[in-house]
PDB file of C-alpha atoms in Angstrom:
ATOM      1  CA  UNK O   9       0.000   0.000   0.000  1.00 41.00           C
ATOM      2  CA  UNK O  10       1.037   3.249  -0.720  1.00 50.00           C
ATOM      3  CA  UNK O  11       2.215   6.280   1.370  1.00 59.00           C
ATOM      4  CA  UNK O  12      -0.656   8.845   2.006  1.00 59.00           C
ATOM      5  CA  UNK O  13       0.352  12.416   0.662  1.00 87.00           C
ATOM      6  CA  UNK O  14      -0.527  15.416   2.986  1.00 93.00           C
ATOM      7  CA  UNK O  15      -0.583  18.116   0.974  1.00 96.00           C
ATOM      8  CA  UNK O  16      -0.739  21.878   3.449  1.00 95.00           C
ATOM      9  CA  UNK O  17      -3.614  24.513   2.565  1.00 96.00           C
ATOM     10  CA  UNK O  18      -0.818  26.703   1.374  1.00 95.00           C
ATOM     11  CA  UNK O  19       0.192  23.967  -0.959  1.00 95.00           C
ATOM     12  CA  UNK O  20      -3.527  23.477  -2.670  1.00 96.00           C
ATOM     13  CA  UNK O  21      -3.793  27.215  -2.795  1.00 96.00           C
ATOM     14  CA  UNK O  22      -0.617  27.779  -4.690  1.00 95.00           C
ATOM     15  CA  UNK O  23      -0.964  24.770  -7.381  1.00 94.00           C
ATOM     16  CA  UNK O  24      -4.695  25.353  -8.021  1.00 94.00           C
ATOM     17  CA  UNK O  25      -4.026  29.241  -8.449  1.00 94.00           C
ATOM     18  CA  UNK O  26      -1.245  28.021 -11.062  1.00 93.00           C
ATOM     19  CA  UNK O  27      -3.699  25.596 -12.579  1.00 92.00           C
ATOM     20  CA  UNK O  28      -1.942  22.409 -11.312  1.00 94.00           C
ATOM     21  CA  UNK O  29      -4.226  20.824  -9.420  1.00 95.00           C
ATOM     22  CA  UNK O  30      -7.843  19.141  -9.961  1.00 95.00           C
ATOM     23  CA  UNK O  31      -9.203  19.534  -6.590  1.00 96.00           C
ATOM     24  CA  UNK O  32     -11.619  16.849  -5.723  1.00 97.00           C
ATOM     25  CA  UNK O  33     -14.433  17.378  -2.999  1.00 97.00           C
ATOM     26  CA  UNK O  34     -15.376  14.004  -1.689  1.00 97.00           C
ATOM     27  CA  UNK O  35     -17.672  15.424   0.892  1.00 96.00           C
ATOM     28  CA  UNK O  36     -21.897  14.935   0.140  1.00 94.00           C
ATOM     29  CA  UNK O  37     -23.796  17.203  -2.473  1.00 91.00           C
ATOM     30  CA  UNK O  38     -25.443  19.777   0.969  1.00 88.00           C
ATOM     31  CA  UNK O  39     -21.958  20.631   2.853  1.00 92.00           C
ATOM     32  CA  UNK O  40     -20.222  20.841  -0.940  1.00 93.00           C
ATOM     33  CA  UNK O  41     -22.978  23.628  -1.870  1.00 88.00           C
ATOM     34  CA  UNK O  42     -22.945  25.382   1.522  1.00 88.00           C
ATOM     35  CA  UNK O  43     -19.912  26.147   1.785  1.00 92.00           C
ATOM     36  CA  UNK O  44     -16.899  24.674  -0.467  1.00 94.00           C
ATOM     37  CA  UNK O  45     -13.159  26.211  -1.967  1.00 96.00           C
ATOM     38  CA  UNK O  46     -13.464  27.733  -5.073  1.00 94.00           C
ATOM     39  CA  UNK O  47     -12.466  25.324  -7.817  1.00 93.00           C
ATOM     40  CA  UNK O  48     -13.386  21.997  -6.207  1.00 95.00           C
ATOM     41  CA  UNK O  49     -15.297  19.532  -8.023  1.00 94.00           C
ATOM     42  CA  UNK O  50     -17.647  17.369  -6.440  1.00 95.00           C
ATOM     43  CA  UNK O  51     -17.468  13.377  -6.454  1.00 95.00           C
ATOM     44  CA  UNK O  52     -19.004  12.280  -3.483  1.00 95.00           C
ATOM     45  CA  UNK O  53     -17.502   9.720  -1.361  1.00 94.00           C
ATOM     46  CA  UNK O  54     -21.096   7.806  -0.834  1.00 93.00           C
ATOM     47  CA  UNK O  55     -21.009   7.331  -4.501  1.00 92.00           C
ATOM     48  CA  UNK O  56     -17.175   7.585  -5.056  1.00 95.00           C
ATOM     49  CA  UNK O  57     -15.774   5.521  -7.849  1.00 94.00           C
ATOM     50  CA  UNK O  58     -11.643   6.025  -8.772  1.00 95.00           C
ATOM     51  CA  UNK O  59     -12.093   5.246 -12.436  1.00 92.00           C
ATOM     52  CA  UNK O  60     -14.812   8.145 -12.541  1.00 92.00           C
ATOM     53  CA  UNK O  61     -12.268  10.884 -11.246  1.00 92.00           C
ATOM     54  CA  UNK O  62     -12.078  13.823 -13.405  1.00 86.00           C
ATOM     55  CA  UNK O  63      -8.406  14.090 -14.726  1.00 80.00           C
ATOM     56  CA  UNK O  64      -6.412  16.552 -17.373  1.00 77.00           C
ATOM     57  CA  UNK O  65      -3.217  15.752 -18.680  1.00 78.00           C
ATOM     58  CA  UNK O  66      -0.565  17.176 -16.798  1.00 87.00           C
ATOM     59  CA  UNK O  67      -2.536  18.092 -13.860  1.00 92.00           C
ATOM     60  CA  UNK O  68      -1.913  16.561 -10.830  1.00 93.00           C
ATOM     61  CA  UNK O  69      -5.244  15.207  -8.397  1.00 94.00           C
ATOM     62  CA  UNK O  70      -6.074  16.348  -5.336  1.00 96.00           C
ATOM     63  CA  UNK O  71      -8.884  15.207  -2.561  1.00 96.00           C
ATOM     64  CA  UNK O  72     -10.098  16.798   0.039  1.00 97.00           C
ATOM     65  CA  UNK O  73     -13.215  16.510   2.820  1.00 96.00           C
ATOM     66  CA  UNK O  74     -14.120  18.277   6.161  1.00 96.00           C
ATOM     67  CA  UNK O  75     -11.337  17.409   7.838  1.00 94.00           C
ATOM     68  CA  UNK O  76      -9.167  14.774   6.177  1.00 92.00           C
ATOM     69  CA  UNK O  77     -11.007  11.438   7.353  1.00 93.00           C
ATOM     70  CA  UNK O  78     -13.260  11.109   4.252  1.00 95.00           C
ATOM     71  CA  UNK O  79     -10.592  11.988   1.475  1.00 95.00           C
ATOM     72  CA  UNK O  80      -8.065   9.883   3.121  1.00 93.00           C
ATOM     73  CA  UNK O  81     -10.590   6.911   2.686  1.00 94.00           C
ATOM     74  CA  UNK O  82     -11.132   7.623  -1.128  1.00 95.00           C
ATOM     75  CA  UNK O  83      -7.227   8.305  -1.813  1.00 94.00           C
ATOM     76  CA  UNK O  84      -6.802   4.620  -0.266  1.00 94.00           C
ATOM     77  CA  UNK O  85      -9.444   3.395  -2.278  1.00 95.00           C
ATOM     78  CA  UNK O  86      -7.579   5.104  -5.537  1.00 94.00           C
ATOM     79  CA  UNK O  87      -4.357   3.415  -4.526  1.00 93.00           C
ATOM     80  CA  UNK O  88      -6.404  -0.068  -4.303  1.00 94.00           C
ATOM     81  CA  UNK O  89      -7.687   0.267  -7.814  1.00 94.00           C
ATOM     82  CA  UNK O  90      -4.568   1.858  -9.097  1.00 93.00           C
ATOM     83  CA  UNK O  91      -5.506   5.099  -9.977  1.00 93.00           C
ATOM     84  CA  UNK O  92      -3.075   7.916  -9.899  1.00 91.00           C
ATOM     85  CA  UNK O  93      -3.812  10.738  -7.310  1.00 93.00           C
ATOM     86  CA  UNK O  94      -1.152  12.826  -5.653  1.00 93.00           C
ATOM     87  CA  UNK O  95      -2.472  12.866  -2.081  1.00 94.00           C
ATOM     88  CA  UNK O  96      -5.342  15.016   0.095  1.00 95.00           C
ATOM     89  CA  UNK O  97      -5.519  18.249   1.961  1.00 96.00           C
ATOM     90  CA  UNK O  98      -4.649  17.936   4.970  1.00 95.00           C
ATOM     91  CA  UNK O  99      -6.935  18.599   7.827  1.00 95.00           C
ATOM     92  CA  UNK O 100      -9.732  19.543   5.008  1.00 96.00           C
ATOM     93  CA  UNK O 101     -12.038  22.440   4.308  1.00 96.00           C
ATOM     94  CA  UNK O 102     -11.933  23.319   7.644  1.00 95.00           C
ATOM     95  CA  UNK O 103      -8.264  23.758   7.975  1.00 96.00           C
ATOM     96  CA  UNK O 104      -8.686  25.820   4.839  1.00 96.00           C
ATOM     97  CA  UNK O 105     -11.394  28.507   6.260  1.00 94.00           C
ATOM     98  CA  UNK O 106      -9.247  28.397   9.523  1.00 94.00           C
ATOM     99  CA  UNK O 107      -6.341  29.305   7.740  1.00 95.00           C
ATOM    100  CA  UNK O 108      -8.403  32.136   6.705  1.00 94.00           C
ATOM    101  CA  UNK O 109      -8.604  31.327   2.608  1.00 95.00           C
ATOM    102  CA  UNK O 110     -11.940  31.814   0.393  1.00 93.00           C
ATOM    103  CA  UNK O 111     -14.759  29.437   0.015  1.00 93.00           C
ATOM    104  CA  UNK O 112     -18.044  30.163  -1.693  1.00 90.00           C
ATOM    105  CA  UNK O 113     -21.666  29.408  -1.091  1.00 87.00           C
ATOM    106  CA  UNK O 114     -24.902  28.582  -3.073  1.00 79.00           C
ATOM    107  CA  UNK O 115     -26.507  29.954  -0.679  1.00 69.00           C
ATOM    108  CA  UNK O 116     -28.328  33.479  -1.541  1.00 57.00           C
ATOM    109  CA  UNK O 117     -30.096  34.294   1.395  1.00 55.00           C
ATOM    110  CA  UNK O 118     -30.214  31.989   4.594  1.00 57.00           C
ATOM    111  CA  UNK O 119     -34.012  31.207   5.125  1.00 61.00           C
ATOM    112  CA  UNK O 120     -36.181  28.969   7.116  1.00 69.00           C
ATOM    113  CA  UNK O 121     -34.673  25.899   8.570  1.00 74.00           C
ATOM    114  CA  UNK O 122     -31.292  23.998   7.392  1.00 74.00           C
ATOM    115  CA  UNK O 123     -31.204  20.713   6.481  1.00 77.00           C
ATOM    116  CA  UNK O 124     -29.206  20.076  10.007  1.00 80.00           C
ATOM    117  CA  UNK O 125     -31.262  21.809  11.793  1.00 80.00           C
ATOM    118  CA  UNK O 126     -34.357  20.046  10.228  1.00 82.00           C
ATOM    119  CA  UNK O 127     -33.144  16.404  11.116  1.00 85.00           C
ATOM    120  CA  UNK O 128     -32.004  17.134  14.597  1.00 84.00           C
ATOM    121  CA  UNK O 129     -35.687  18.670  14.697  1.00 87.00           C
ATOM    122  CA  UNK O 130     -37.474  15.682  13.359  1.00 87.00           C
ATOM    123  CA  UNK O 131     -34.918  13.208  15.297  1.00 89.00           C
ATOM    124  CA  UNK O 132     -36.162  14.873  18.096  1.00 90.00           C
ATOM    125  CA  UNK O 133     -39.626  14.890  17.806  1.00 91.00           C
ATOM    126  CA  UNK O 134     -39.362  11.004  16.624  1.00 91.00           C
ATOM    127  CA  UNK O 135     -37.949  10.254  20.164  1.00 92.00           C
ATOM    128  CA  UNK O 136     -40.424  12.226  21.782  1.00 93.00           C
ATOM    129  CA  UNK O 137     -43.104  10.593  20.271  1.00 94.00           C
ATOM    130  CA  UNK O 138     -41.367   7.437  20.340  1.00 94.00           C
ATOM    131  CA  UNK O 139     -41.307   8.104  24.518  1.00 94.00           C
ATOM    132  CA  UNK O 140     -45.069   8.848  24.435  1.00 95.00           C
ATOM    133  CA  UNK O 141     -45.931   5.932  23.201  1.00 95.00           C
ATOM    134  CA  UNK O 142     -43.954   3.428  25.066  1.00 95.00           C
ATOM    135  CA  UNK O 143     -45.898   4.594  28.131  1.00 95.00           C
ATOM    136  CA  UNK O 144     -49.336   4.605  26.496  1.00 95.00           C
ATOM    137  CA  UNK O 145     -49.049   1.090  24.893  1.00 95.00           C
ATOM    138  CA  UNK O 146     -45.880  -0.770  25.986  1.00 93.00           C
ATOM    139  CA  UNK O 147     -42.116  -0.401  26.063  1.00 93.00           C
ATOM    140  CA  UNK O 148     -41.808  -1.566  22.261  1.00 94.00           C
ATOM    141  CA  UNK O 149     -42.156   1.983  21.036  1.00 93.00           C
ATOM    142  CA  UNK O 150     -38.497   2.495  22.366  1.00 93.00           C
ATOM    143  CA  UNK O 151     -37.593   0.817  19.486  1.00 94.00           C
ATOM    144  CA  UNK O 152     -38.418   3.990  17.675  1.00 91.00           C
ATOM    145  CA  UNK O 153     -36.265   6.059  19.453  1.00 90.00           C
ATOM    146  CA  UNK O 154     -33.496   3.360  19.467  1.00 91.00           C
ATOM    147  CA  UNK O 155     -33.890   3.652  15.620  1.00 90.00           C
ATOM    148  CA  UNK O 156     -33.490   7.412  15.389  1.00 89.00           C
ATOM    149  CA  UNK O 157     -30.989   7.389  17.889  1.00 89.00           C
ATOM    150  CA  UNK O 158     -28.601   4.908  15.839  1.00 89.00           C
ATOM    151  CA  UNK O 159     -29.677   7.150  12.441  1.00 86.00           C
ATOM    152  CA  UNK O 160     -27.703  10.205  13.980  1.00 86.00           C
ATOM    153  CA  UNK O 161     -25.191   8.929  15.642  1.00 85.00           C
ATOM    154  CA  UNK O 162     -24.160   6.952  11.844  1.00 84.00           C
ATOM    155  CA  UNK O 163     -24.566  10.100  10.124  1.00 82.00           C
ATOM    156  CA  UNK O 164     -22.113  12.225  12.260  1.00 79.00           C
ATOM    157  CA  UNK O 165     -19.264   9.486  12.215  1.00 82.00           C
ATOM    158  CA  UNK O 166     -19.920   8.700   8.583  1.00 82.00           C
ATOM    159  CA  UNK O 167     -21.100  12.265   7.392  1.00 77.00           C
ATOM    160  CA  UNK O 168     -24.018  10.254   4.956  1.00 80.00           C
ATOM    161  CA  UNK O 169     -28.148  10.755   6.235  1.00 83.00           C
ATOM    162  CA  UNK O 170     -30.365   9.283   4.518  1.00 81.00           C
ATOM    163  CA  UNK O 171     -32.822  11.971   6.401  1.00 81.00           C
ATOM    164  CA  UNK O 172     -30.606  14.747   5.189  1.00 82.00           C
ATOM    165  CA  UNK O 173     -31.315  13.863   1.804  1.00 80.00           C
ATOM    166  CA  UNK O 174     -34.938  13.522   1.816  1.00 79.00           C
ATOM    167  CA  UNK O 175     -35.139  17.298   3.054  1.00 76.00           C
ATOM    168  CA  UNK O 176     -32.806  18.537   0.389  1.00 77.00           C
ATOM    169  CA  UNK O 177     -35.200  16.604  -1.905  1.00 76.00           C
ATOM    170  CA  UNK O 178     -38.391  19.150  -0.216  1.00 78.00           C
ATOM    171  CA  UNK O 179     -35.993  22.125  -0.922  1.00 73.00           C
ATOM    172  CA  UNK O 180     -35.144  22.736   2.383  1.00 71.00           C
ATOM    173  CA  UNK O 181     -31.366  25.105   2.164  1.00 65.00           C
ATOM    174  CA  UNK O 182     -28.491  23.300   2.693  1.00 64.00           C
ATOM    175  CA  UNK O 183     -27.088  24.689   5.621  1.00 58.00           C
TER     176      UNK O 183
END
C-alpha cells in the first residue's frame, strides 16, 4: 500500500491558483454547496468511484473533505484500484477557512430551517413521540427512538443521512 500524501492549505492554494491541481471534494452534495473552496469539483464519497475521477493531462489530483477522514478513505481506495492521485488536503475544508482562505456558497439568502437543523428537529420529535408511546401502549415503542438514535449517531461518524437527503429533496437550504 502506498504512502498517504498530505498536501498543506498553502500547498492546494498555490498549485490550483497556477492551474496544477484538480481539486476533488469528496464530501456529500449539501456541505459541498454550503460552503466549499473555489475550484473543487464534487465526487461524493457515498457514490465515489476512482475510475470516474475527473483528470487533465498534466494536472496533478487532489482530494479533500471536512477534515481529512473522508478523502483519506477515497485516496486509499484510488491506490487499491490503481488510480493515480497525488495525495489530500490535509486537515480539510476546515483547515482551509481556519487558515483564513476563500470558500463560496450557493446559498443566496439563509431562510427557514437547514437541512441540520431540520433532522435534529425531526430526530427529536421522533424520540419524543417514540417516549409517548412506550408509556401509552408498551415499552416496544423504544424501538423507535433506538432507531433514530442509531440514524444520527451513523450520520455524524460517517457524514451520509439518509434523512438529510430527503429534506434537500423538499428544498429545504443546505445549511
Amino acid at each position: 500500500m502506498e504512502k498517504t500524501v498530505n498536501w498543506s492549505v498553502g500547498a492546494v492554494a498555490m498549485a490550483l491558483a497556477a492551474g496544477e491541481i484538480i481539486l476533488v471534494d469528496v464530501r456529500e452534495p449539501q456541505e459541498f454547496h454550503a460552503e466549499r473552496i473555489p475550484g473543487a469539483m464534487l465526487c461524493p464519497l457515498s457514490d465515489f468511484n476512482p475510475r470516474t475521477l475527473p483528470h487533465s493531462g498534466k494536472k496533478k489530483t487532489v482530494l479533500h473533505c471536512k477534515s481529512g477522514g473522508r478523502s483519506g478513505r477515497a485516496l486509499r481506495m484510488c491506490q487499491e484500484a490503481g488510480v493515480e492521485v497525488a495525495g489530500h488536503l490535509e486537515g480539510g475544508i476546515l483547515k482551509w477557512i481556519a487558515e483564513g482562505k476563500e470558500t463560496r456558497s450557493d446559498l443566496e439568502e439563509k431562510k427557514g430551517m437547514s437541512v441540520p437543523q431540520s433532522v435534529m428537529a425531526l430526530g427529536s420529535l421522533m424520540v419524543l413521540v417514540s417516549m409517548g408511546l412506550s408509556l401509552a401502549f408498551g415499552p416496544i415503542w423504544l424501538l423507535l427512538g433506538g432507531a433514530v438514535s442509531f440514524m444520527l449517531l451513523q450520520a455524524a461518524f460517517t457524514g451520509f443521512c439518509p434523512a438529510a437527503r430527503f429534506f434537500l429533496a423538499l428544498g429545504f437550504r443546505p445549511a
